[in-house]
Coordinates of C-alpha atoms in Angstrom, one line a residue:
M1 CA -89.6 -81.0 164.0
R2 CA -90.4 -80.2 160.4
Y3 CA -88.4 -76.9 160.6
V4 CA -85.3 -78.8 161.9
K5 CA -85.5 -81.3 159.1
I6 CA -85.7 -78.5 156.5
L7 CA -82.7 -76.7 158.0
W8 CA -80.7 -80.0 158.0
L9 CA -81.6 -80.7 154.4
G10 CA -80.6 -77.2 153.4
W11 CA -77.1 -77.7 155.0
W12 CA -76.8 -81.2 153.5
S13 CA -77.8 -80.0 150.0
C14 CA -75.1 -77.3 150.1
W15 CA -72.6 -80.0 150.8
I16 CA -74.0 -82.1 148.0
L17 CA -73.7 -79.2 145.5
F18 CA -70.1 -78.3 146.5
P19 CA -68.5 -81.4 148.0
F20 CA -65.1 -81.1 146.4
A21 CA -64.7 -77.4 145.8
H22 CA -61.3 -75.9 146.2
V23 CA -59.4 -79.1 146.2
S24 CA -55.9 -78.2 147.4
A25 CA -52.6 -79.3 145.7
S26 CA -52.0 -81.5 148.8
A27 CA -55.2 -83.4 148.2
L28 CA -56.1 -86.2 145.8
T29 CA -59.5 -87.0 144.3
L30 CA -60.3 -90.7 143.9
G31 CA -63.0 -92.1 141.7
W32 CA -65.1 -95.0 143.1
S33 CA -68.1 -96.6 141.4
K34 CA -70.1 -97.3 144.5
M35 CA -70.6 -95.7 147.9
P36 CA -69.4 -98.0 150.7
R37 CA -72.3 -99.7 152.4
S38 CA -70.9 -99.2 155.9
V39 CA -68.2 -97.1 157.6
D40 CA -68.1 -99.6 160.4
P41 CA -65.3 -102.1 160.1
R42 CA -67.4 -104.8 161.8
F43 CA -69.9 -104.6 158.9
A44 CA -67.4 -104.0 156.0
S45 CA -68.5 -107.0 153.9
D46 CA -68.5 -105.2 150.5
E47 CA -65.4 -104.3 148.6
G48 CA -65.8 -100.5 149.1
S49 CA -66.5 -100.8 152.8
F50 CA -63.5 -103.1 153.3
I51 CA -61.1 -100.7 151.5
L52 CA -62.5 -97.8 153.5
S53 CA -62.0 -99.8 156.7
Q54 CA -58.4 -100.5 155.8
M55 CA -57.9 -96.8 155.3
T56 CA -59.5 -95.6 158.5
H57 CA -58.9 -98.5 161.0
C58 CA -56.0 -100.7 161.8
A59 CA -56.3 -104.5 161.9
L60 CA -54.2 -107.1 163.6
I61 CA -53.3 -108.9 160.4
G62 CA -52.7 -107.9 156.8
H63 CA -51.6 -110.0 153.8
N64 CA -48.7 -109.9 151.3
Q65 CA -48.9 -110.4 147.6
Q66 CA -48.6 -114.2 148.1
H67 CA -51.7 -114.0 150.3
Q68 CA -49.7 -114.9 153.4
P69 CA -50.6 -113.2 156.7
V70 CA -48.3 -110.5 158.0
G71 CA -48.4 -108.5 161.2
H72 CA -50.1 -105.1 161.1
L73 CA -51.2 -104.1 164.6
A74 CA -50.0 -107.6 165.7
K75 CA -46.2 -107.7 166.3
D76 CA -46.3 -111.6 166.2
W77 CA -48.5 -114.5 167.1
A78 CA -48.1 -118.1 168.0
W79 CA -50.2 -121.1 169.0
K80 CA -49.8 -121.9 172.7
S81 CA -52.0 -125.0 172.3
D82 CA -54.5 -126.3 169.7
T83 CA -57.1 -123.9 171.0
E84 CA -55.1 -120.8 172.2
L85 CA -53.5 -118.3 169.9
L86 CA -51.2 -115.7 171.7
V87 CA -51.0 -112.4 169.9
N88 CA -48.4 -109.7 170.9
L89 CA -49.3 -106.1 169.8
K90 CA -47.0 -103.4 168.6
E91 CA -46.3 -100.8 171.2
N92 CA -47.1 -97.0 171.1
V93 CA -50.0 -97.3 168.6
F94 CA -52.7 -94.7 169.0
F95 CA -56.2 -93.9 167.8
A96 CA -56.3 -90.5 166.0
D97 CA -57.6 -88.9 169.2
G98 CA -54.4 -89.9 171.1
T99 CA -55.9 -92.8 173.1
P100 CA -53.9 -96.0 173.0
V101 CA -54.8 -99.0 170.8
D102 CA -54.3 -101.7 173.4
A103 CA -55.3 -105.3 174.0
Q104 CA -58.5 -104.2 175.7
A105 CA -59.6 -102.3 172.6
V106 CA -58.9 -105.4 170.5
K107 CA -60.9 -107.6 172.9
H108 CA -63.9 -105.2 172.7
T109 CA -64.0 -105.5 168.9
Y110 CA -63.6 -109.3 168.8
D111 CA -66.0 -109.9 171.6
Y112 CA -68.7 -108.2 169.5
L113 CA -67.8 -110.4 166.5
R114 CA -67.9 -113.7 168.4
Q115 CA -71.2 -112.8 170.2
S116 CA -72.7 -111.2 167.1
S117 CA -75.2 -114.0 166.2
G118 CA -77.2 -113.2 169.4
L119 CA -77.3 -109.4 168.8
K120 CA -79.9 -107.2 167.2
N121 CA -77.3 -106.1 164.5
P122 CA -75.1 -109.2 163.9
S123 CA -71.9 -108.7 161.9
P124 CA -71.7 -110.4 158.5
F125 CA -68.4 -111.8 159.8
V126 CA -70.1 -113.9 162.5
G127 CA -69.4 -117.1 160.6
A128 CA -65.6 -116.5 160.6
F129 CA -65.7 -116.3 164.4
R130 CA -68.2 -119.0 165.3
D131 CA -65.4 -121.0 166.9
L132 CA -64.0 -118.2 169.0
E133 CA -64.8 -119.0 172.6
S134 CA -63.3 -116.0 174.3
V135 CA -60.6 -113.3 174.2
R136 CA -58.4 -113.0 177.2
V137 CA -56.3 -109.9 178.0
V138 CA -52.9 -110.8 179.5
S139 CA -51.3 -107.3 179.4
P140 CA -51.9 -104.0 177.5
T141 CA -49.9 -105.5 174.6
R142 CA -50.7 -109.2 174.9
L143 CA -53.9 -111.2 174.5
V144 CA -55.1 -114.7 173.9
F145 CA -57.8 -115.9 171.5
V146 CA -59.4 -119.0 172.9
L147 CA -61.0 -121.2 170.2
K148 CA -63.5 -124.1 170.6
K149 CA -61.4 -126.1 168.2
Y150 CA -58.2 -125.7 166.2
R151 CA -58.3 -123.7 163.0
E152 CA -55.1 -123.5 161.0
F153 CA -56.2 -120.3 159.2
F154 CA -57.8 -118.5 162.1
P155 CA -55.0 -115.8 162.1
D156 CA -56.0 -115.0 158.5
D157 CA -59.4 -113.8 159.7
L158 CA -58.0 -111.2 162.1
V159 CA -58.4 -108.5 159.4
V160 CA -61.3 -106.6 161.0
G161 CA -60.5 -103.0 161.9
I162 CA -60.3 -102.2 165.6
L163 CA -62.8 -99.7 166.9
P164 CA -62.3 -97.4 169.9
P165 CA -64.1 -99.3 172.8
K166 CA -66.7 -96.7 173.4
F167 CA -68.1 -97.3 169.9
V168 CA -68.4 -101.0 170.2
Q169 CA -72.2 -101.1 170.7
D170 CA -75.1 -103.1 169.1
K171 CA -75.4 -100.7 166.3
Q172 CA -73.4 -99.6 163.3
V173 CA -71.3 -96.5 163.7
S174 CA -71.8 -93.7 161.1
V175 CA -69.9 -90.6 160.0
R176 CA -71.9 -88.6 162.6
D177 CA -70.1 -90.5 165.3
Q178 CA -66.8 -89.0 164.2
V179 CA -64.9 -92.1 165.0
Q180 CA -61.1 -91.4 165.4
G181 CA -59.7 -94.7 164.1
C182 CA -56.1 -96.0 164.0
G183 CA -55.7 -96.2 160.3
P184 CA -53.7 -93.9 158.1
F185 CA -56.7 -91.7 157.4
V186 CA -59.7 -90.3 159.4
L187 CA -63.2 -90.1 157.8
Q188 CA -64.2 -86.5 158.0
Q189 CA -67.3 -86.0 155.9
Q190 CA -69.8 -87.9 153.7
S191 CA -72.3 -86.7 151.1
L192 CA -74.5 -88.3 148.5
L193 CA -71.6 -87.8 146.1
G194 CA -68.7 -89.2 148.1
L195 CA -66.5 -89.0 151.2
S196 CA -63.6 -86.8 152.5
L197 CA -60.7 -88.2 154.5
V198 CA -57.8 -86.4 156.2
A199 CA -54.4 -87.8 157.1
N200 CA -54.1 -89.3 160.6
P201 CA -51.0 -87.6 162.1
K202 CA -51.0 -90.2 164.9
Y203 CA -50.6 -93.1 162.5
S204 CA -47.5 -95.2 163.4
L205 CA -48.0 -98.6 161.6
G206 CA -46.5 -97.3 158.4
P207 CA -45.6 -94.0 156.7
V208 CA -47.9 -91.0 157.4
A209 CA -49.8 -90.1 154.3
Q210 CA -48.1 -87.8 151.8
V211 CA -51.3 -85.9 151.1
T212 CA -53.3 -84.1 153.7
K213 CA -56.7 -85.0 152.2
L214 CA -58.4 -87.6 150.1
H215 CA -61.7 -86.9 148.4
I216 CA -63.6 -90.0 147.2
R217 CA -66.0 -89.1 144.4
V218 CA -68.7 -91.7 143.7
V219 CA -69.3 -91.9 139.9
K220 CA -71.7 -94.7 138.9
D221 CA -71.5 -94.3 135.1
S222 CA -68.3 -95.5 133.3
S223 CA -68.4 -92.8 130.6
T224 CA -68.7 -90.1 133.2
M225 CA -65.8 -91.6 135.2
L226 CA -63.7 -91.5 132.0
A227 CA -64.7 -87.9 131.2
K228 CA -63.7 -86.8 134.7
L229 CA -60.3 -88.5 134.5
I230 CA -59.7 -86.8 131.2
K231 CA -60.7 -83.4 132.6
H232 CA -58.5 -84.1 135.7
E233 CA -61.5 -83.8 138.0
I234 CA -60.5 -87.2 139.3
D235 CA -56.8 -88.1 139.9
L236 CA -57.1 -91.8 140.3
A237 CA -59.8 -94.5 139.6
H238 CA -59.5 -98.2 140.1
E239 CA -62.8 -99.7 138.8
M240 CA -65.9 -99.1 136.6
L241 CA -64.2 -98.2 133.3
T242 CA -65.0 -100.4 130.4
F243 CA -62.1 -102.2 128.8
D244 CA -62.4 -100.3 125.5
S245 CA -61.9 -97.2 127.7
Y246 CA -58.5 -98.6 128.8
A247 CA -57.5 -99.0 125.2
R248 CA -58.7 -95.5 124.4
I249 CA -56.6 -94.1 127.3
E250 CA -53.5 -95.8 126.2
K251 CA -53.9 -94.5 122.6
Q252 CA -55.3 -91.0 123.1
H253 CA -54.6 -89.7 126.6
T254 CA -50.9 -89.6 127.3
D255 CA -51.4 -87.6 130.5
L256 CA -53.1 -90.7 132.0
K257 CA -51.4 -94.0 132.8
L258 CA -52.6 -97.5 133.5
Y259 CA -51.2 -99.7 136.4
V260 CA -52.2 -103.4 136.5
T261 CA -52.0 -105.7 139.5
H262 CA -53.5 -109.0 140.6
L263 CA -56.6 -109.3 142.8
P264 CA -57.5 -112.1 145.2
Q265 CA -60.8 -112.3 143.4
T266 CA -62.3 -115.0 141.2
S267 CA -65.4 -114.7 139.0
Y268 CA -67.6 -117.7 138.3
V269 CA -71.0 -119.1 137.1
G270 CA -72.9 -120.6 140.0
F271 CA -75.4 -123.5 139.8
N272 CA -78.5 -124.2 141.9
M273 CA -78.2 -127.9 142.8
E274 CA -81.9 -128.0 143.7
H275 CA -82.8 -127.4 140.0
P276 CA -83.9 -130.6 138.3
I277 CA -81.5 -130.2 135.4
L278 CA -78.5 -128.5 137.0
K279 CA -78.3 -131.1 139.8
H280 CA -76.7 -133.4 137.1
K281 CA -72.9 -133.3 137.1
L282 CA -72.7 -133.9 133.4
V283 CA -74.9 -130.9 132.6
R284 CA -72.7 -128.6 134.8
R285 CA -69.5 -129.9 133.2
A286 CA -71.0 -129.4 129.8
I287 CA -71.9 -125.8 130.6
A288 CA -68.4 -125.2 131.9
M289 CA -66.8 -126.6 128.8
A290 CA -69.1 -124.6 126.5
I291 CA -68.0 -121.2 127.8
D292 CA -65.3 -119.6 125.6
R293 CA -63.3 -117.9 128.2
E294 CA -60.5 -117.0 125.9
A295 CA -62.9 -115.1 123.6
I296 CA -64.3 -113.2 126.7
L297 CA -60.8 -112.5 127.8
K298 CA -59.8 -111.1 124.4
Y299 CA -62.8 -109.2 123.3
I300 CA -64.4 -108.1 126.6
L301 CA -61.6 -108.0 129.1
D302 CA -58.9 -106.9 126.6
G303 CA -56.6 -109.6 128.0
R304 CA -56.6 -108.0 131.5
A305 CA -57.4 -111.1 133.6
E306 CA -56.4 -114.7 133.9
V307 CA -58.5 -117.7 133.0
A308 CA -59.6 -119.5 136.2
H309 CA -59.9 -123.2 136.9
T310 CA -60.1 -123.0 140.7
F311 CA -61.1 -120.5 143.3
L312 CA -57.4 -119.9 144.2
P313 CA -55.3 -117.8 141.9
P314 CA -51.8 -119.1 140.9
Q315 CA -50.2 -116.7 143.4
N316 CA -51.8 -118.5 146.3
R317 CA -49.5 -121.0 148.1
F318 CA -52.3 -123.6 148.1
Y319 CA -53.0 -123.4 144.4
A320 CA -52.8 -126.9 142.9
A321 CA -51.4 -126.5 139.4
N322 CA -52.3 -130.1 138.4
T323 CA -56.1 -129.6 139.0
P324 CA -58.0 -130.9 135.9
K325 CA -59.2 -128.1 133.6
L326 CA -62.6 -128.0 131.9
A327 CA -61.3 -126.5 128.8
F328 CA -63.4 -125.0 126.0
D329 CA -64.7 -127.9 123.9
V330 CA -68.1 -127.6 122.2
K331 CA -68.2 -131.1 120.8
K332 CA -67.4 -132.7 124.2
A333 CA -70.0 -130.5 125.9
Q334 CA -72.6 -131.7 123.4
Q335 CA -71.6 -135.3 124.0
L336 CA -72.0 -134.8 127.8
L337 CA -75.5 -133.5 127.4
E338 CA -76.4 -136.5 125.2
E339 CA -75.0 -138.8 127.9
A340 CA -77.0 -136.9 130.6
G341 CA -80.2 -137.7 128.6
Y342 CA -80.9 -134.3 127.1
P343 CA -81.1 -134.6 123.3
V344 CA -82.0 -131.7 121.0
D345 CA -85.8 -131.4 120.7
P346 CA -86.4 -131.3 116.9
S347 CA -89.5 -129.2 117.2
K348 CA -87.8 -126.5 119.2
G349 CA -84.1 -126.8 118.1
V350 CA -83.0 -126.8 121.8
R351 CA -82.4 -129.3 124.6
F352 CA -83.8 -127.2 127.4
G353 CA -83.9 -123.6 128.8
L354 CA -82.2 -122.0 131.8
K355 CA -82.3 -118.6 133.5
L356 CA -79.0 -116.7 134.1
S357 CA -79.1 -114.0 136.8
T358 CA -76.7 -111.2 137.3
S359 CA -76.5 -107.8 138.9
N360 CA -76.9 -104.8 136.6
S361 CA -73.2 -104.0 136.3
D362 CA -71.9 -103.5 132.8
M363 CA -69.4 -106.3 133.1
S364 CA -71.8 -108.9 134.5
M365 CA -74.3 -108.2 131.7
A366 CA -71.6 -108.4 129.0
F367 CA -70.4 -111.7 130.4
A368 CA -74.0 -113.0 130.5
Q369 CA -74.7 -112.1 126.8
T370 CA -71.6 -113.9 125.7
I371 CA -72.2 -117.0 127.9
A372 CA -75.8 -117.1 126.6
S373 CA -74.5 -117.1 123.1
N374 CA -72.0 -119.9 123.9
L375 CA -74.6 -122.1 125.5
S376 CA -77.0 -121.7 122.5
K377 CA -74.3 -123.5 120.5
I378 CA -74.8 -126.7 122.6
G379 CA -78.6 -126.4 122.6
I380 CA -79.3 -124.6 125.8
A381 CA -81.6 -121.5 125.5
V382 CA -80.6 -119.0 128.2
Q383 CA -82.8 -116.2 129.5
H384 CA -80.8 -113.4 131.1
R385 CA -82.2 -111.5 134.0
S386 CA -80.4 -108.6 135.6
S387 CA -81.4 -106.7 138.8
E388 CA -80.2 -104.3 141.4
W389 CA -77.6 -105.8 143.8
A390 CA -79.9 -106.1 146.8
K391 CA -82.6 -108.1 144.8
F392 CA -80.0 -110.1 143.1
K393 CA -78.3 -111.1 146.4
L394 CA -81.7 -111.9 148.0
D395 CA -82.6 -114.2 145.1
L396 CA -79.3 -116.1 145.6
E397 CA -79.8 -116.4 149.4
K398 CA -83.3 -117.6 149.0
G399 CA -82.4 -120.2 146.3
R400 CA -84.5 -118.5 143.6
A401 CA -81.8 -118.2 140.9
Q402 CA -81.0 -121.1 138.6
M403 CA -77.6 -119.9 137.4
W404 CA -75.7 -116.7 138.2
I405 CA -72.5 -114.8 137.6
L406 CA -70.7 -113.6 140.7
Q407 CA -67.2 -113.2 142.1
S408 CA -65.6 -114.2 145.3
V409 CA -63.5 -111.3 146.7
G410 CA -60.6 -111.2 149.2
I411 CA -59.6 -114.8 148.7
K412 CA -56.6 -115.3 150.9
T413 CA -56.9 -118.9 152.2
P414 CA -58.1 -122.3 150.8
E415 CA -61.0 -122.1 153.3
I416 CA -62.9 -120.5 150.5
Y417 CA -63.7 -124.1 149.6
Q418 CA -65.4 -124.9 152.9
A419 CA -67.3 -121.5 152.7
M420 CA -68.5 -122.1 149.1
L421 CA -69.0 -125.9 149.2
S422 CA -69.7 -127.2 152.7
Q423 CA -73.3 -128.2 153.5
K424 CA -72.7 -126.4 156.8
R425 CA -72.4 -123.1 154.9
I426 CA -75.7 -123.1 153.0
P427 CA -77.5 -119.8 153.6
P428 CA -78.2 -118.3 156.0
H429 CA -75.1 -119.9 157.5
G430 CA -72.7 -119.0 154.7
P431 CA -72.2 -118.4 150.9
N432 CA -72.9 -122.0 149.6
R433 CA -75.8 -120.4 147.6
G434 CA -75.9 -123.4 145.2
R435 CA -76.9 -125.7 148.1
F436 CA -74.1 -128.1 147.0
I437 CA -73.8 -131.2 149.2
H438 CA -71.0 -133.8 148.6
A439 CA -70.1 -136.5 151.2
G440 CA -66.6 -136.9 149.8
L441 CA -65.8 -133.2 150.2
E442 CA -67.3 -133.1 153.7
K443 CA -65.0 -135.9 154.7
L444 CA -62.0 -134.0 153.3
F445 CA -63.1 -130.9 155.1
G446 CA -63.1 -132.9 158.3
E447 CA -59.6 -134.2 157.6
V448 CA -58.5 -130.6 157.1
E449 CA -59.8 -129.6 160.5
A450 CA -58.0 -132.5 162.1
T451 CA -54.5 -132.1 160.6
R452 CA -51.7 -130.2 162.1
D453 CA -49.2 -131.2 159.4
A454 CA -48.4 -128.5 156.7
E455 CA -47.6 -131.0 153.9
Q456 CA -50.7 -133.0 154.6
L457 CA -52.8 -129.8 154.6
Q458 CA -51.4 -128.9 151.2
A459 CA -52.2 -132.4 149.9
L460 CA -55.7 -132.3 151.2
Y461 CA -56.5 -129.0 149.6
A462 CA -55.1 -130.3 146.3
R463 CA -57.6 -133.2 146.5
I464 CA -60.4 -130.8 147.3
Q465 CA -59.6 -128.8 144.2
H466 CA -59.5 -132.0 142.2
V467 CA -62.9 -133.1 143.4
T468 CA -64.3 -129.6 142.8
A469 CA -63.1 -129.7 139.2
E470 CA -64.7 -133.1 138.7
E471 CA -68.1 -132.2 140.3
A472 CA -68.2 -128.7 138.7
P473 CA -70.4 -127.0 141.3
Y474 CA -69.1 -123.7 139.7
A475 CA -67.9 -122.9 136.2
F476 CA -64.9 -120.8 137.0
L477 CA -64.3 -117.8 134.7
F478 CA -61.4 -115.5 135.6
H479 CA -59.0 -114.4 138.3
N480 CA -59.5 -110.6 138.0
H481 CA -56.9 -107.9 137.7
L482 CA -57.1 -104.5 139.5
I483 CA -56.5 -101.7 137.0
Y484 CA -55.7 -98.3 138.2
V485 CA -56.0 -95.2 135.9
A486 CA -54.0 -92.3 137.3
A487 CA -53.0 -88.8 136.2
K488 CA -49.3 -88.7 135.4
S489 CA -49.1 -85.9 138.0
V490 CA -49.7 -88.6 140.7
R491 CA -46.5 -89.9 142.1
G492 CA -45.9 -93.2 143.8
M493 CA -48.1 -95.4 141.6
E494 CA -45.2 -97.7 140.7
Q495 CA -45.7 -99.2 144.2
S496 CA -49.2 -100.5 143.2
Q497 CA -47.8 -104.0 142.4
S498 CA -46.7 -104.6 146.0
L499 CA -49.1 -102.6 148.2
D500 CA -52.8 -102.9 148.9
Y501 CA -55.1 -100.0 148.2
A502 CA -54.9 -98.4 151.7
Q503 CA -51.1 -98.7 151.9
L504 CA -50.8 -97.3 148.4
M505 CA -52.9 -94.2 149.3
T506 CA -50.3 -93.2 152.0
R507 CA -47.5 -93.3 149.4
L508 CA -49.1 -91.1 146.8
S509 CA -48.5 -87.4 146.2
R510 CA -48.9 -84.8 143.5
A511 CA -45.8 -84.0 141.3
D512 CA -46.2 -80.3 141.9
V513 CA -46.3 -80.7 145.7
A514 CA -43.5 -83.3 145.8
S515 CA -41.2 -81.1 143.8
S516 CA -41.7 -78.2 146.2
R517 CA -40.7 -80.3 149.2

C-alpha cells in the first residue's frame, strides 16, 4: 500500500511541477485567486465552484444583466397551478459523452437536492428546495416541479448544473470521476496549482468555445498575479489584484487592458443581535452613519464600485430607489450613541469597544482598518480579528462574532431579504448569522408568500427595504464591480459587459489564432 502511494505521489508531483507546460496558441491561461472548493454542481456554493459549474455543466435557468431569469436548458416554463411549475426542455442537448440531457437527468439532480437534508452529504442548496415536494417526468423534454406552496421566485433557483444520472449519488463527484457534463467545457485535470478544461464539442446551448483548452492557474498572492499578467504567463484574471495594481496597469502596461462590469454582489458589515450593545437599533444606525464609504471608494477601491444602501443593486428590477439612506454623518452618529445611553467615558476616552471579524483577504482587512478608524471618531474602540475562511465562517455560524465584513454573492431576487433577515433562516437553517428577529418583517415576508400580484409584490419588497434601512441589521458598504485584466492579444473581451463568466469564456480567442482562421 505504501509503495502505491509513493508511485501516485510521484505522478502527481510531476503534474504539479509542469501543469501548464507547452500551452498552445489555441489555449488560454486564466488566473484565479482560489481553488474551487467543489467540482460538483450540487455543492458549488462558493464563487469559484459556481463559475466552474457554469463552465462544465448546463442549468435549466440563467440570468440576464437585469437579473431576470432566462432559459438555458429550459426552453420555457409556466405555472400550471400555484404549486406546479411546468418546464419544457430544449431538444437535442447532449452530455459530452453523447448521452441525451433529458427530463429524467434533470429529475435525478433535483431529487437529490430536495431530499438532501436527510442524506449523509447534504447539498448547501437544500434550503432553496425545502418546498419542492416532487419532480414528475411527463416526457423526455417535459417535467413538472411540484411545490408544497407557491413561490414566485422558485424558477430563479433552477441554476444548479445537471449531472449525468449515474453520478447522482450521496457523495461529491471529483475530477477522478471524469464527469462528462453538458456545459461548454469539460474538466480534464486538476493539480495543486490549478485545473485544465477542454472545449466540449457536443455543446449546443450556445456557441462552441473558440479555444480548445482553458488552463486555470491558482495564484493566491496579488503581486504574483500581477507579475504573471505582465510576463504573459496568464492571459486573463478577474480578481485578487489590489486597486493600485489596476492604476499601475493603466499607466505602465499598455499590452494589458481593463474591463469593468457590474456584479450581483453586495458587501456589508454584519451585526450580532445577541450582543448587549449591538442589539440596540440606535447603535447600529450610528455605526452605519460613521463609515465613510466615499473615502473607501476613492482611496481603497479607486472608484470601482457603487455605494450600497440595500442588498439589491440598482440594476435589479426590485431595487427601491426611495429607500432611506444612512449617509455619512459623524455628528449625527455621535448624537445617536448619546441617545442610546453610551456617553464617552472620560477616563478612557471611548464609549465602548467592539470586535470586528474578517477573513484574511487583503480587501477585507483594508476595509476593516478604515472602518476601525472611522468608528474611533465616534468613540468606539474596534479590535480587528482576521482568520482563515473556514474559521471565520464557523465563528459566524456559531454566533461567536460581534461584527463582521462579508459579501452576499449571486443576488438575483429580493428573496435575499428573507434569507438574510427571517428568523426562520438563522443558522443552521440559513445565512441570518446576525440572529435578527423582527415581527414586522416576518409579517411582510408572509404577505410576500401569499401574493400573486406583480405590483403588490414590488410594493411589499419596497416596504421591506424601507424597514431594513430603519432597523439597520446590516451596514451596507458597496455593490461590487467585476474587473477583468486581459492581455490585448485576447479577443472577445468587449462582450464582458453582457455575458457571464462562463459565456464569455466561449467567445474568447487569441489574436494570432483568430487572424489565421
